[in-house]
């Protein structure tokens, strides 16, 4: 993405990767958390401040329920500190009482009502298959866009949106929440600088638990397609998508061209969904010249250190083992194990745990920047880099494409699934799921090749960028009819 207001993606060697939030000047590490029997790293922190730069940014919010409720609360916080002015909301159904006075049934009527002072930013929290048309409409109106993840349901849609943003001279920030945490950049820097020695994989682990209610919260939940359109729900593309994207960032896989292949094994234990609730995903990077030198066409969001380190330190693969069928839900994590030690980031907690070769453990909790607030800071001062610009999410859209073009997830046989709870609160637990996730990550191989008794190799599929289609996926031409459906991360 380029243009007069284009943001950059911070990487190893940038202010943010070193722990400085350029939007506020605050140190991004909030201090060390001593582990039992470990040495402790000290990292001071200052509270996130408020901008004194300009008037509040005018904002419109599309979608006020589901995750939209979270945005409403956050926008009220930003209003109180003088960063934002919510001038209108869009929803088919009546929104909360507090915003009924600025409610519109579609974006066109909101724009018409504010023709003299249109929104500068449009926040979109609607079903996945409505993201593209709504974002295009907002860009055409001259607004910057905050778009919930995943950005679009197809790789071809991603290219369409990038071109539209470039033509409009506007930016699109994507709501991969893990990118607000400075721990992702800290771990990326450890990998890029070789401080963990030689490594071959970045491991992404997610063991969550979801009941029937979760997959019945809206018509598109747990679906790959709805009414002939992709909706692209699934454990790897929605609830645990944050970890997949962050793993790509840590590995330095910043562009579509960095990906050689994506291997998937998709499974489901829930008996009334069609999407994956248990997934193995392996992203193998291009090796050789592309690692040694990204060249003059390196995008602004790519790691500037790759030219120096790539020849001797090729990008690692990213291996993800994810489920919503765990017996006990735990914090998801990203781990790198090398010849010079190991590091594990619990990205929802912004906690980075580093283990030295001698066994010494250091834990550092990192500061988190709100991604909407970061976008507002960028709008007022384009020198402030975006933390998760659209261009930086192209590799994730490639992973989504690989998942969506793979065969539909294979059911896990009932004899391998135990149901806990009753009625809508019932949730499945796959036999030995924790051990299966661990084995897949340690071997780098799909479940069926790493010992899972409930898995079969016929579910393994491999996707390569050169095989990708260039057609879009039937996203709704008009997102207005989708506002009665909730979206939830």
CSV table of N, CA, C and O in Angstrom, one decimal, residues 59 61 67-81 83-84 86 123 146 148 369-374 376:
chain,number,residue,atom,x,y,z
A,59,UNK,N,-15.3,9.7,13.5
A,59,UNK,CA,-15.3,8.2,13.3
A,59,UNK,C,-16.8,7.8,13.1
A,59,UNK,O,-17.7,8.3,13.7
A,61,UNK,N,-18.9,4.0,13.0
A,61,UNK,CA,-18.8,2.6,13.3
A,61,UNK,C,-19.9,1.8,12.6
A,61,UNK,O,-21.1,2.1,12.7
A,67,UNK,N,-18.7,-8.0,18.4
A,67,UNK,CA,-17.5,-7.3,18.7
A,67,UNK,C,-17.6,-5.8,18.5
A,67,UNK,O,-16.8,-5.0,19.0
A,68,UNK,N,-18.7,-5.3,17.8
A,68,UNK,CA,-19.0,-3.9,17.7
A,68,UNK,C,-19.2,-3.3,19.1
A,68,UNK,O,-18.9,-2.1,19.3
A,69,UNK,N,-19.7,-4.0,20.0
A,69,UNK,CA,-19.9,-3.5,21.4
A,69,UNK,C,-18.6,-3.1,22.0
A,69,UNK,O,-18.5,-2.2,22.8
A,70,UNK,N,-17.6,-3.9,21.7
A,70,UNK,CA,-16.2,-3.6,22.3
A,70,UNK,C,-15.7,-2.3,21.7
A,70,UNK,O,-15.1,-1.5,22.4
A,71,UNK,N,-16.0,-2.1,20.4
A,71,UNK,CA,-15.5,-0.9,19.7
A,71,UNK,C,-16.3,0.3,20.3
A,71,UNK,O,-15.7,1.4,20.5
A,72,UNK,N,-17.6,0.2,20.6
A,72,UNK,CA,-18.3,1.3,21.2
A,72,UNK,C,-17.7,1.7,22.5
A,72,UNK,O,-17.5,2.9,22.8
A,73,UNK,N,-17.4,0.7,23.4
A,73,UNK,CA,-16.7,1.0,24.6
A,73,UNK,C,-15.4,1.7,24.5
A,73,UNK,O,-15.0,2.7,25.1
A,74,UNK,N,-14.6,1.2,23.5
A,74,UNK,CA,-13.3,1.8,23.3
A,74,UNK,C,-13.4,3.2,22.7
A,74,UNK,O,-12.6,4.1,23.1
A,75,UNK,N,-14.4,3.4,21.8
A,75,UNK,CA,-14.5,4.7,21.2
A,75,UNK,C,-15.0,5.8,22.3
A,75,UNK,O,-14.6,6.9,22.2
A,76,UNK,N,-15.7,5.3,23.3
A,76,UNK,CA,-16.1,6.2,24.4
A,76,UNK,C,-14.9,6.6,25.2
A,76,UNK,O,-14.7,7.7,25.6
A,77,UNK,N,-14.0,5.6,25.4
A,77,UNK,CA,-12.7,5.9,26.1
A,77,UNK,C,-11.9,6.9,25.3
A,77,UNK,O,-11.4,7.9,25.9
A,78,UNK,N,-11.8,6.7,24.0
A,78,UNK,CA,-11.0,7.6,23.2
A,78,UNK,C,-11.7,9.0,23.1
A,78,UNK,O,-11.0,10.0,23.0
A,79,UNK,N,-13.0,9.1,23.2
A,79,UNK,CA,-13.7,10.4,23.2
A,79,UNK,C,-13.3,11.1,24.5
A,79,UNK,O,-13.0,12.3,24.5
A,80,UNK,N,-13.3,10.4,25.6
A,80,UNK,CA,-13.0,11.0,26.9
A,80,UNK,C,-11.6,11.6,27.0
A,80,UNK,O,-11.4,12.6,27.7
A,81,UNK,N,-10.7,11.0,26.2
A,81,UNK,CA,-9.3,11.6,26.2
A,81,UNK,C,-9.0,12.5,25.0
A,81,UNK,O,-7.9,12.8,24.8
A,83,UNK,N,-9.4,11.9,21.7
A,83,UNK,CA,-8.8,11.4,20.5
A,83,UNK,C,-9.8,11.1,19.4
A,83,UNK,O,-9.5,11.1,18.2
A,84,UNK,N,-11.1,10.9,19.8
A,84,UNK,CA,-12.1,10.5,18.8
A,84,UNK,C,-13.4,11.2,19.0
A,84,UNK,O,-13.8,11.6,20.2
A,86,UNK,N,-17.3,10.1,17.8
A,86,UNK,CA,-18.1,9.2,17.1
A,86,UNK,C,-19.3,10.0,16.5
A,86,UNK,O,-20.2,10.4,17.3
A,123,UNK,N,-14.8,2.4,11.1
A,123,UNK,CA,-14.5,1.1,11.8
A,123,UNK,C,-15.6,0.1,11.4
A,123,UNK,O,-16.8,0.4,11.5
A,146,UNK,N,-10.6,1.0,9.6
A,146,UNK,CA,-10.2,0.0,10.5
A,146,UNK,C,-11.1,-1.2,10.3
A,146,UNK,O,-12.3,-1.1,10.4
A,148,UNK,N,-11.9,-5.3,11.0
A,148,UNK,CA,-11.7,-6.4,11.8
A,148,UNK,C,-11.1,-7.6,11.0
A,148,UNK,O,-11.3,-7.7,9.8
A,369,UNK,N,-0.5,-1.4,22.7
A,369,UNK,CA,-1.1,-0.2,22.1
A,369,UNK,C,-2.5,-0.6,21.4
A,369,UNK,O,-2.5,-1.5,20.6
A,370,UNK,N,-3.5,0.1,21.7
A,370,UNK,CA,-4.8,-0.1,21.1
A,370,UNK,C,-4.7,0.2,19.6
A,370,UNK,O,-4.2,1.3,19.2
A,371,UNK,N,-5.1,-0.7,18.7
A,371,UNK,CA,-4.9,-0.5,17.3
A,371,UNK,C,-5.7,0.6,16.7
A,371,UNK,O,-5.3,1.2,15.7
A,372,UNK,N,-6.9,0.8,17.2
A,372,UNK,CA,-7.7,2.0,16.8
A,372,UNK,C,-7.0,3.2,17.1
A,372,UNK,O,-6.9,4.2,16.3
A,373,UNK,N,-6.5,3.3,18.4
A,373,UNK,CA,-5.8,4.5,18.8
A,373,UNK,C,-4.6,4.8,18.0
A,373,UNK,O,-4.2,5.9,17.6
A,374,UNK,N,-3.9,3.7,17.6
A,374,UNK,CA,-2.7,3.8,16.7
A,374,UNK,C,-3.1,4.4,15.4
A,374,UNK,O,-2.4,5.2,14.8
A,376,UNK,N,-5.7,6.3,14.7
A,376,UNK,CA,-6.0,7.7,14.9
A,376,UNK,C,-4.7,8.6,15.0
A,376,UNK,O,-4.7,9.7,14.4
